[in-house]
Coordinates of N, CA, C and O in Angstrom, one line a residue:
X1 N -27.8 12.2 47.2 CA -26.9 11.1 47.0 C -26.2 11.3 45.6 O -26.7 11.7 44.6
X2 N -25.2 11.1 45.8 CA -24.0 11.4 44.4 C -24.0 10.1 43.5 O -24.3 9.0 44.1
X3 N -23.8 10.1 42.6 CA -23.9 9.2 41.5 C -22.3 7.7 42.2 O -22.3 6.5 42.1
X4 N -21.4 8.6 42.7 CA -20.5 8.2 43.1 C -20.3 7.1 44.2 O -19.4 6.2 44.2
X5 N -21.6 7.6 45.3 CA -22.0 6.7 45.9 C -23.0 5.9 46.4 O -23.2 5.4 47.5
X6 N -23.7 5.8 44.9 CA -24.3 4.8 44.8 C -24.3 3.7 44.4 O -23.9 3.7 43.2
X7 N -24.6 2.6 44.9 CA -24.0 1.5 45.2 C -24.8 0.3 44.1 O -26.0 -0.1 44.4
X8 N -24.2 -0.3 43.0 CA -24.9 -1.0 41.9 C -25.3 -2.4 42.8 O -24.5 -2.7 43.7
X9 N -26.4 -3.1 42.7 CA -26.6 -4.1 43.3 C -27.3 -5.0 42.4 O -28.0 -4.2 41.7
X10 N -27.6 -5.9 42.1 CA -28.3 -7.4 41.4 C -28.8 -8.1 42.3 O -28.2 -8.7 43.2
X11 N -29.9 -8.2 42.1 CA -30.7 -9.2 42.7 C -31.4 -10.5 42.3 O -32.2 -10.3 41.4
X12 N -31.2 -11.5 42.6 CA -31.8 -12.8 42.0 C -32.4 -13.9 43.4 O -31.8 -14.1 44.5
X13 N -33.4 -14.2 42.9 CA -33.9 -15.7 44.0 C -33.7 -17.2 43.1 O -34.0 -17.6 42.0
X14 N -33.2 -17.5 44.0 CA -32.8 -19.2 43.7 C -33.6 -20.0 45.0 O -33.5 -19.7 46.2
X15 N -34.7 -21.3 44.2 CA -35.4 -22.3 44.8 C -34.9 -24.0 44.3 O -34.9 -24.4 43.1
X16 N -34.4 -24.7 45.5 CA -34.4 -25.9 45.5 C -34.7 -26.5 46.4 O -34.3 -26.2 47.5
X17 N -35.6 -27.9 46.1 CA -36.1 -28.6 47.3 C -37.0 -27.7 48.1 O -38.1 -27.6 47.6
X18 N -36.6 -27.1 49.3 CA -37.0 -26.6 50.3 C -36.4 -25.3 50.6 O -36.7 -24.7 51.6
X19 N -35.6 -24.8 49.8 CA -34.6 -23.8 50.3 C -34.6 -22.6 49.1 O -34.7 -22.5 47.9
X20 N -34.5 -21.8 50.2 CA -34.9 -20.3 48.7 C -33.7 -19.8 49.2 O -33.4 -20.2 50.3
X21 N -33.0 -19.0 48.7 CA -31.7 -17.9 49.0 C -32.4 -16.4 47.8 O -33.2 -16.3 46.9
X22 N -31.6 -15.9 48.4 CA -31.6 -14.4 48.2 C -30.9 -13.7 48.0 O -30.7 -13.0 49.0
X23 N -30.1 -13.2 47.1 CA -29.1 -13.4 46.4 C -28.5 -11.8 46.1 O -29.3 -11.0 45.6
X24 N -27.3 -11.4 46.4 CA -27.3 -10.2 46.3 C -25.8 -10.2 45.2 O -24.9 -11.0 45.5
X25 N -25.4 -9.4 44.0 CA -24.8 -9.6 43.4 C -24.1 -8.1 43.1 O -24.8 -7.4 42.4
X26 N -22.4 -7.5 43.8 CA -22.3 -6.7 44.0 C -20.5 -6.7 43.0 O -19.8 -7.7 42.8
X27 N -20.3 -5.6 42.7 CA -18.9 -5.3 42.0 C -18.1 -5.7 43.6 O -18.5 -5.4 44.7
X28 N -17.0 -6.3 43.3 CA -16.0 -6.6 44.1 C -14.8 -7.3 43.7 O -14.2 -7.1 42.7
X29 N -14.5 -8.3 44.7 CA -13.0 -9.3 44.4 C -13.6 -10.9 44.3 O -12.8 -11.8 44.1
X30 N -14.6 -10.9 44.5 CA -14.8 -12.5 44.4 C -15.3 -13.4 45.4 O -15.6 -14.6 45.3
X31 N -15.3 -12.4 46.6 CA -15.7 -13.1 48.2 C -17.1 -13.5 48.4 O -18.1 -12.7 48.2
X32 N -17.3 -14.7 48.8 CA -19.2 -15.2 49.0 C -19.3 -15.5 50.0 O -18.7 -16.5 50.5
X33 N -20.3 -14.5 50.8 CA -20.7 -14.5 52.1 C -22.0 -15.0 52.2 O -23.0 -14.5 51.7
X34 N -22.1 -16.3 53.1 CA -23.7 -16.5 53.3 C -24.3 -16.6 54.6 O -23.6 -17.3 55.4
X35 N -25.5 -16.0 55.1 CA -25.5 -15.5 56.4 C -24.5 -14.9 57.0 O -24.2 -15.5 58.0
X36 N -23.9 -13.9 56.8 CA -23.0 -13.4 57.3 C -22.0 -14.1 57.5 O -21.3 -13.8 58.5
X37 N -21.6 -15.2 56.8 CA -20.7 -16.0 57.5 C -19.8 -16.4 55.7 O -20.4 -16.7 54.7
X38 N -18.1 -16.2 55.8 CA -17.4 -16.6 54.5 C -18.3 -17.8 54.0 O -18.4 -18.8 54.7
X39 N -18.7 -17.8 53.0 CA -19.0 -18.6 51.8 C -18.8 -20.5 52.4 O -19.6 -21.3 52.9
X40 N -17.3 -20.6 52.2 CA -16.4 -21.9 52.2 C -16.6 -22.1 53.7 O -16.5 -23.3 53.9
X41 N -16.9 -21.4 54.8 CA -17.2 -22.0 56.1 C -18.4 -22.3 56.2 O -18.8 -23.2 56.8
X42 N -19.1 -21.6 55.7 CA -21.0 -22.0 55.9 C -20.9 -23.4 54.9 O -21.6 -24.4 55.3
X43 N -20.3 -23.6 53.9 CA -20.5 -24.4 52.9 C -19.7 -26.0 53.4 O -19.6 -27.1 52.9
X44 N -19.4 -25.5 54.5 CA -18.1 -27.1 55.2 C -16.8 -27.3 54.2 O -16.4 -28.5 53.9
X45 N -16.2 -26.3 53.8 CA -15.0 -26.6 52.6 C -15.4 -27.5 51.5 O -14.7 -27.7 50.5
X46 N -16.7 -28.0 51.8 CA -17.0 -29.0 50.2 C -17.2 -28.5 48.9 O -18.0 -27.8 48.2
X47 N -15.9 -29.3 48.6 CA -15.9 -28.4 46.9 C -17.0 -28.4 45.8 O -17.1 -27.4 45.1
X48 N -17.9 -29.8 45.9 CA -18.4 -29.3 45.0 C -19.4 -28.7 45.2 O -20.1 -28.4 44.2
X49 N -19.9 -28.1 46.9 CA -21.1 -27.0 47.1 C -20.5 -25.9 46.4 O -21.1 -25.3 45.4
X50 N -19.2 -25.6 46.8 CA -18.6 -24.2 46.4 C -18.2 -24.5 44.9 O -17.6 -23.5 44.6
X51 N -18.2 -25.0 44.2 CA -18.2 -25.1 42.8 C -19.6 -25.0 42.3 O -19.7 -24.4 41.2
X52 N -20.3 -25.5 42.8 CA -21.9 -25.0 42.9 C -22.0 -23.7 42.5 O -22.2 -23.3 41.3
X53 N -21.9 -22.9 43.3 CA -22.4 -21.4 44.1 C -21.3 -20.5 43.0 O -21.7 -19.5 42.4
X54 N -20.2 -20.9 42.9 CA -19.2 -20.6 41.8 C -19.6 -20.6 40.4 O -19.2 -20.0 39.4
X55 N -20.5 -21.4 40.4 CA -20.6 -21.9 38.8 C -21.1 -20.5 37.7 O -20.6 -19.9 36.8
X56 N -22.2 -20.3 38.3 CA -22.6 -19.0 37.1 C -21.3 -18.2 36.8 O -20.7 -18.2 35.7
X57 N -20.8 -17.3 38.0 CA -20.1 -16.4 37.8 C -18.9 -16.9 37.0 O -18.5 -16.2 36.1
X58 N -18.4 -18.2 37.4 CA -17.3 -18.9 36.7 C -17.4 -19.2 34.7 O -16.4 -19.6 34.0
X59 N -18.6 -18.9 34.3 CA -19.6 -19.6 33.1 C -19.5 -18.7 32.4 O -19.1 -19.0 31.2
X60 N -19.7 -17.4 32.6 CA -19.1 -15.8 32.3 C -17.5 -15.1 32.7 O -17.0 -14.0 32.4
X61 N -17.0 -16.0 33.3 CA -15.8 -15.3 33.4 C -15.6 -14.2 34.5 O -14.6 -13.5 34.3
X62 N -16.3 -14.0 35.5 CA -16.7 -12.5 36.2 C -16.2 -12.9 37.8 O -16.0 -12.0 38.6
X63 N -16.0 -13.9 38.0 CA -15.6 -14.8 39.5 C -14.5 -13.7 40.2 O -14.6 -13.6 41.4
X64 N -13.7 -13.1 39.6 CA -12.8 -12.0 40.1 C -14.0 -10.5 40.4 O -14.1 -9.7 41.4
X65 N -14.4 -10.7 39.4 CA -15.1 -8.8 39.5 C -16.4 -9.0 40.3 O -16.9 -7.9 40.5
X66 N -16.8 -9.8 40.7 CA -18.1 -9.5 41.7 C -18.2 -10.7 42.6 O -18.0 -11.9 42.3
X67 N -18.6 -10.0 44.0 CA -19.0 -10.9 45.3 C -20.5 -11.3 45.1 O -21.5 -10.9 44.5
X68 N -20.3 -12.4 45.9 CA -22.2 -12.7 46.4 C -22.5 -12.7 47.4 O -21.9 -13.5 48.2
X69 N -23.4 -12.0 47.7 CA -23.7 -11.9 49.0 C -25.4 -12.5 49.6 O -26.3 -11.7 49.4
X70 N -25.6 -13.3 50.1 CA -26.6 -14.5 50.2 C -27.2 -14.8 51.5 O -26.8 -15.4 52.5
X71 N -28.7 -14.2 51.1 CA -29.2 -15.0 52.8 C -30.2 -16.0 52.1 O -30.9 -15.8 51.1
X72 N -30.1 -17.1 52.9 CA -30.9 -18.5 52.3 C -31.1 -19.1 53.7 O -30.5 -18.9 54.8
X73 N -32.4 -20.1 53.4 CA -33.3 -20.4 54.5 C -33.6 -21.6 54.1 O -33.8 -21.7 52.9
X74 N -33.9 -23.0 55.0 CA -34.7 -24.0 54.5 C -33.7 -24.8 54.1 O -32.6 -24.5 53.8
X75 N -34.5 -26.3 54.1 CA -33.2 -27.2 53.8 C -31.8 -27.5 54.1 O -31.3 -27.1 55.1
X76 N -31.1 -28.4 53.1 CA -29.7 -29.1 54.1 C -28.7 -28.0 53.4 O -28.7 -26.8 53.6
X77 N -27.8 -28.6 52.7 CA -26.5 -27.4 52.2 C -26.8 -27.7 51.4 O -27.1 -26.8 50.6
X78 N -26.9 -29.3 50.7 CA -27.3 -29.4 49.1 C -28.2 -28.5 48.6 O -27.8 -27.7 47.7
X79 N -29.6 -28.4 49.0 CA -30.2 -27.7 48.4 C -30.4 -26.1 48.4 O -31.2 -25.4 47.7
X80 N -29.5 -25.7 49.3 CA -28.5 -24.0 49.6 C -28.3 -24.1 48.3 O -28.9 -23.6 47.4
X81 N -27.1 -25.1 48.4 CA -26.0 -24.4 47.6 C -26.6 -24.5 46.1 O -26.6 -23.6 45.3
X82 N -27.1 -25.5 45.8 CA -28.2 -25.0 44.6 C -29.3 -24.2 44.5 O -29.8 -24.2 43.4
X83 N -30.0 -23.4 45.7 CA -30.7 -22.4 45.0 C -29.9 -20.9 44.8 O -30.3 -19.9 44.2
X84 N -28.5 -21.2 45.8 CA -27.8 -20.4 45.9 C -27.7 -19.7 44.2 O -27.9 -18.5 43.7
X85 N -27.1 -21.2 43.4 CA -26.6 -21.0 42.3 C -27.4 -20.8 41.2 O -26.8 -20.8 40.2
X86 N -28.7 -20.5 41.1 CA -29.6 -20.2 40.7 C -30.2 -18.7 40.7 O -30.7 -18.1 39.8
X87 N -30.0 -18.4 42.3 CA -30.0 -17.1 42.3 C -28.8 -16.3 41.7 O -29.0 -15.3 41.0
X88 N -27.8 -16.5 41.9 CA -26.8 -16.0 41.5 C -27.0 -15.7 40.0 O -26.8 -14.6 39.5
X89 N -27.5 -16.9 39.3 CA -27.5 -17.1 37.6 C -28.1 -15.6 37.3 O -27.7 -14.6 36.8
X90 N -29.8 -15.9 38.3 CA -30.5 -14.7 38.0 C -30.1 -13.4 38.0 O -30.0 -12.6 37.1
X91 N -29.8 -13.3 39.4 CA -29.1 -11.6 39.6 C -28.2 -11.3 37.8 O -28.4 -10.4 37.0
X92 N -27.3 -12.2 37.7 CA -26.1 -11.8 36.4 C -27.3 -11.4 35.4 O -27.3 -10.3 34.9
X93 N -28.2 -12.3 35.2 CA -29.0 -11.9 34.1 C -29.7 -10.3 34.2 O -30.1 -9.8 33.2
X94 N -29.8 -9.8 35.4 CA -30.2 -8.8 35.1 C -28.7 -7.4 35.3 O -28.8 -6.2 35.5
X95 N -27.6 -8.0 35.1 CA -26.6 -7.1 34.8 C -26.4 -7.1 33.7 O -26.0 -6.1 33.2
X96 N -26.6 -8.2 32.9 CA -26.6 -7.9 31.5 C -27.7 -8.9 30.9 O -28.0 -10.0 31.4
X97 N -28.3 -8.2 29.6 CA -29.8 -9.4 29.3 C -28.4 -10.7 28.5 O -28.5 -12.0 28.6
X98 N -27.2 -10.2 27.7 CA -26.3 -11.0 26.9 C -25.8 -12.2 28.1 O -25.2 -13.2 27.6
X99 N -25.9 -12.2 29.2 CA -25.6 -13.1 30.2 C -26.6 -14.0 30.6 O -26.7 -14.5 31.7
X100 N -27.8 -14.3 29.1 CA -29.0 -15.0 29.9 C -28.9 -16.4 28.9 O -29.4 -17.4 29.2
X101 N -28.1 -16.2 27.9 CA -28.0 -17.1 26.6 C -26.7 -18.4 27.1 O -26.8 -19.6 26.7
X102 N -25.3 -18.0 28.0 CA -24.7 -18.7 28.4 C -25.3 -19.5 29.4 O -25.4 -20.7 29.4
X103 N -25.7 -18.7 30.4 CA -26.4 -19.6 31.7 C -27.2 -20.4 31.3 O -26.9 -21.5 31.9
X104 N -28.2 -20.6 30.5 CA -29.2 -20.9 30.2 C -28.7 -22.3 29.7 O -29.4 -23.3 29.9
X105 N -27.6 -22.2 29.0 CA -27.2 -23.6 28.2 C -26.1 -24.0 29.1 O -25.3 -24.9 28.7
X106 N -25.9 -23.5 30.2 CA -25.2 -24.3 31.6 C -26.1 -24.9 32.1 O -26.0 -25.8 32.9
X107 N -27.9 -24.1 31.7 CA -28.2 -25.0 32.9 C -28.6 -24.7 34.1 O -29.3 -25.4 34.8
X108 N -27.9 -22.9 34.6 CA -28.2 -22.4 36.0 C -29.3 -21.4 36.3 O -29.5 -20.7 37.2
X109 N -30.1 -21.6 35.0 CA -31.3 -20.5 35.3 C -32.6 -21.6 35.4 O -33.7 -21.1 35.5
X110 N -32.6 -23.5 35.3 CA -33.7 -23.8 35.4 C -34.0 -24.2 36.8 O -33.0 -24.5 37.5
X111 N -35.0 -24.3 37.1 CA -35.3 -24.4 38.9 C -35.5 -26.2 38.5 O -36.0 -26.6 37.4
X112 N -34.9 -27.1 39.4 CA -35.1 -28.1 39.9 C -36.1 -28.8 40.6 O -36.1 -28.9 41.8
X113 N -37.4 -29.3 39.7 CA -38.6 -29.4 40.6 C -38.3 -30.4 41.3 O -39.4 -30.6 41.9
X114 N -37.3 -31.7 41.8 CA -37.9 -32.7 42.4 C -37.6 -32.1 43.5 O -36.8 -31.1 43.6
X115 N -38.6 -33.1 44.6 CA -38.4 -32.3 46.3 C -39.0 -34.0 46.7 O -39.1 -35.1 46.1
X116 N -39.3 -33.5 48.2 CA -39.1 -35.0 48.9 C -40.7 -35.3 48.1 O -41.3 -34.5 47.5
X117 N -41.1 -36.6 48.3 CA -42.8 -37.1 48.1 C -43.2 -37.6 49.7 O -42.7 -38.1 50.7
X118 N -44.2 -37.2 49.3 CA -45.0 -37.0 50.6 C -45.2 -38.1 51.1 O -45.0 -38.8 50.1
X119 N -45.5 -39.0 52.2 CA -45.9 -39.9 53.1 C -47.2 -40.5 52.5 O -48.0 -39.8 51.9
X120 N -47.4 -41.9 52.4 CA -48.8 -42.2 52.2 C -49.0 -42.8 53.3 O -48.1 -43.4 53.9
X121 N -50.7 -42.8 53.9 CA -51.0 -44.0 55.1 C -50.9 -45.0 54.2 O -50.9 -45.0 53.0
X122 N -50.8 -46.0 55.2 CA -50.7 -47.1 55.3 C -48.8 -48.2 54.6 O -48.5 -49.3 54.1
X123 N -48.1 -47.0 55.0 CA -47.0 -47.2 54.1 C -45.7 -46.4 55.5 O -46.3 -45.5 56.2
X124 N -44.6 -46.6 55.7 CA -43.7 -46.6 56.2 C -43.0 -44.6 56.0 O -42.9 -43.5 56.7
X125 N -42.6 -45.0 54.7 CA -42.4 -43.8 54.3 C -43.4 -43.8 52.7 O -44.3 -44.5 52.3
X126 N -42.6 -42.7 52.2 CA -43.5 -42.2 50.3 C -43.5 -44.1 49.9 O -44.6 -44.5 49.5
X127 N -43.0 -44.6 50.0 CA -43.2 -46.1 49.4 C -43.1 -47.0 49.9 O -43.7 -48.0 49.4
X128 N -42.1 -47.3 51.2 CA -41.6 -48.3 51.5 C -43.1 -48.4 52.3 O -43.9 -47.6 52.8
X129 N -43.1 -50.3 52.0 CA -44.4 -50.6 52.5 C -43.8 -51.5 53.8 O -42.6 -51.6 53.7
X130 N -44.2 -52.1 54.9 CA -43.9 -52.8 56.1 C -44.0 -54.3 55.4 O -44.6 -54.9 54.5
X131 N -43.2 -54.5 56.2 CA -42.5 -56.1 55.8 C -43.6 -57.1 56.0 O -44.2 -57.3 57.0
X132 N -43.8 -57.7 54.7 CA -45.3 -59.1 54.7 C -44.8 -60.1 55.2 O -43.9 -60.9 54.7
X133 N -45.6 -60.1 56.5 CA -45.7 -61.3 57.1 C -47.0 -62.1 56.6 O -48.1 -61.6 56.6
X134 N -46.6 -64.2 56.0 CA -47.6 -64.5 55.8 C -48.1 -65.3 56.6 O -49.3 -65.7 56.6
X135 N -47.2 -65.7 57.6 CA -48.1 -66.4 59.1 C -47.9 -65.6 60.0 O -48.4 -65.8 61.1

């Protein structure tokens, strides 16, 4: 294999809620494909998912020079498109370590621990309790 055609790749995982993506970060024009499918159609044209998923690369300035390419699992689109952007943060940081100091103070390299709370017996859902009847 030639130096020529080897193909530079970045890799990063992004976790929110329920949903992990997989994150692939390649020299290109700017195109985000997830599941095989354009970016902005998986994402329902909602801007701020795709401003989401945009954000790192947009934080650095790089949104022109490299694509993402993204398989993600679990969960609704909110929490896609934020682990999306999480992964994404990651991958950049390992294209350059000088790309870990901006992200970081955006914000897109910390993982988001809240997620749903669990069911308790004797209770409806995580809290709501069933309506007191006193006769």
């Amino acid at each position: 294999m030639t130096s020529s055609s080897k193909r530079v790749v970045y890799w990063g995982t992004g976790r929110r809620k329920t949903s992990v993506a997989r994150v692939r970060v390649v020299p290109g024009d700017g195109t985000i494909t997830i599941n095989d499918r354009p970016g902005d159609n998986y994402l329902n044209y909602n801007p701020s998912y795709l401003n989401a998923v945009r954000a790192p690369l947009d934080t650095l300035g790089l949104s022109k020079e490299y694509d993402i390419l993204v398989n993600v699992r679990g969960g609704g689109l909110t929490g896609q498109a934020d682990a999306i952007k999480q992964g994404a943060a990651r991958a950049l940081c390992e294209l350059s370590p000088d790309n870990r100091k901006p992200l970081k103070s955006e914000g897109h390299l910390s993982r988001d621990p809240r997620a749903k709370e669990r069911r308790k017996y004797g209770l409806k859902k995580a809290r709501k309790a069933p309506q007191f009847s006193k006769r």
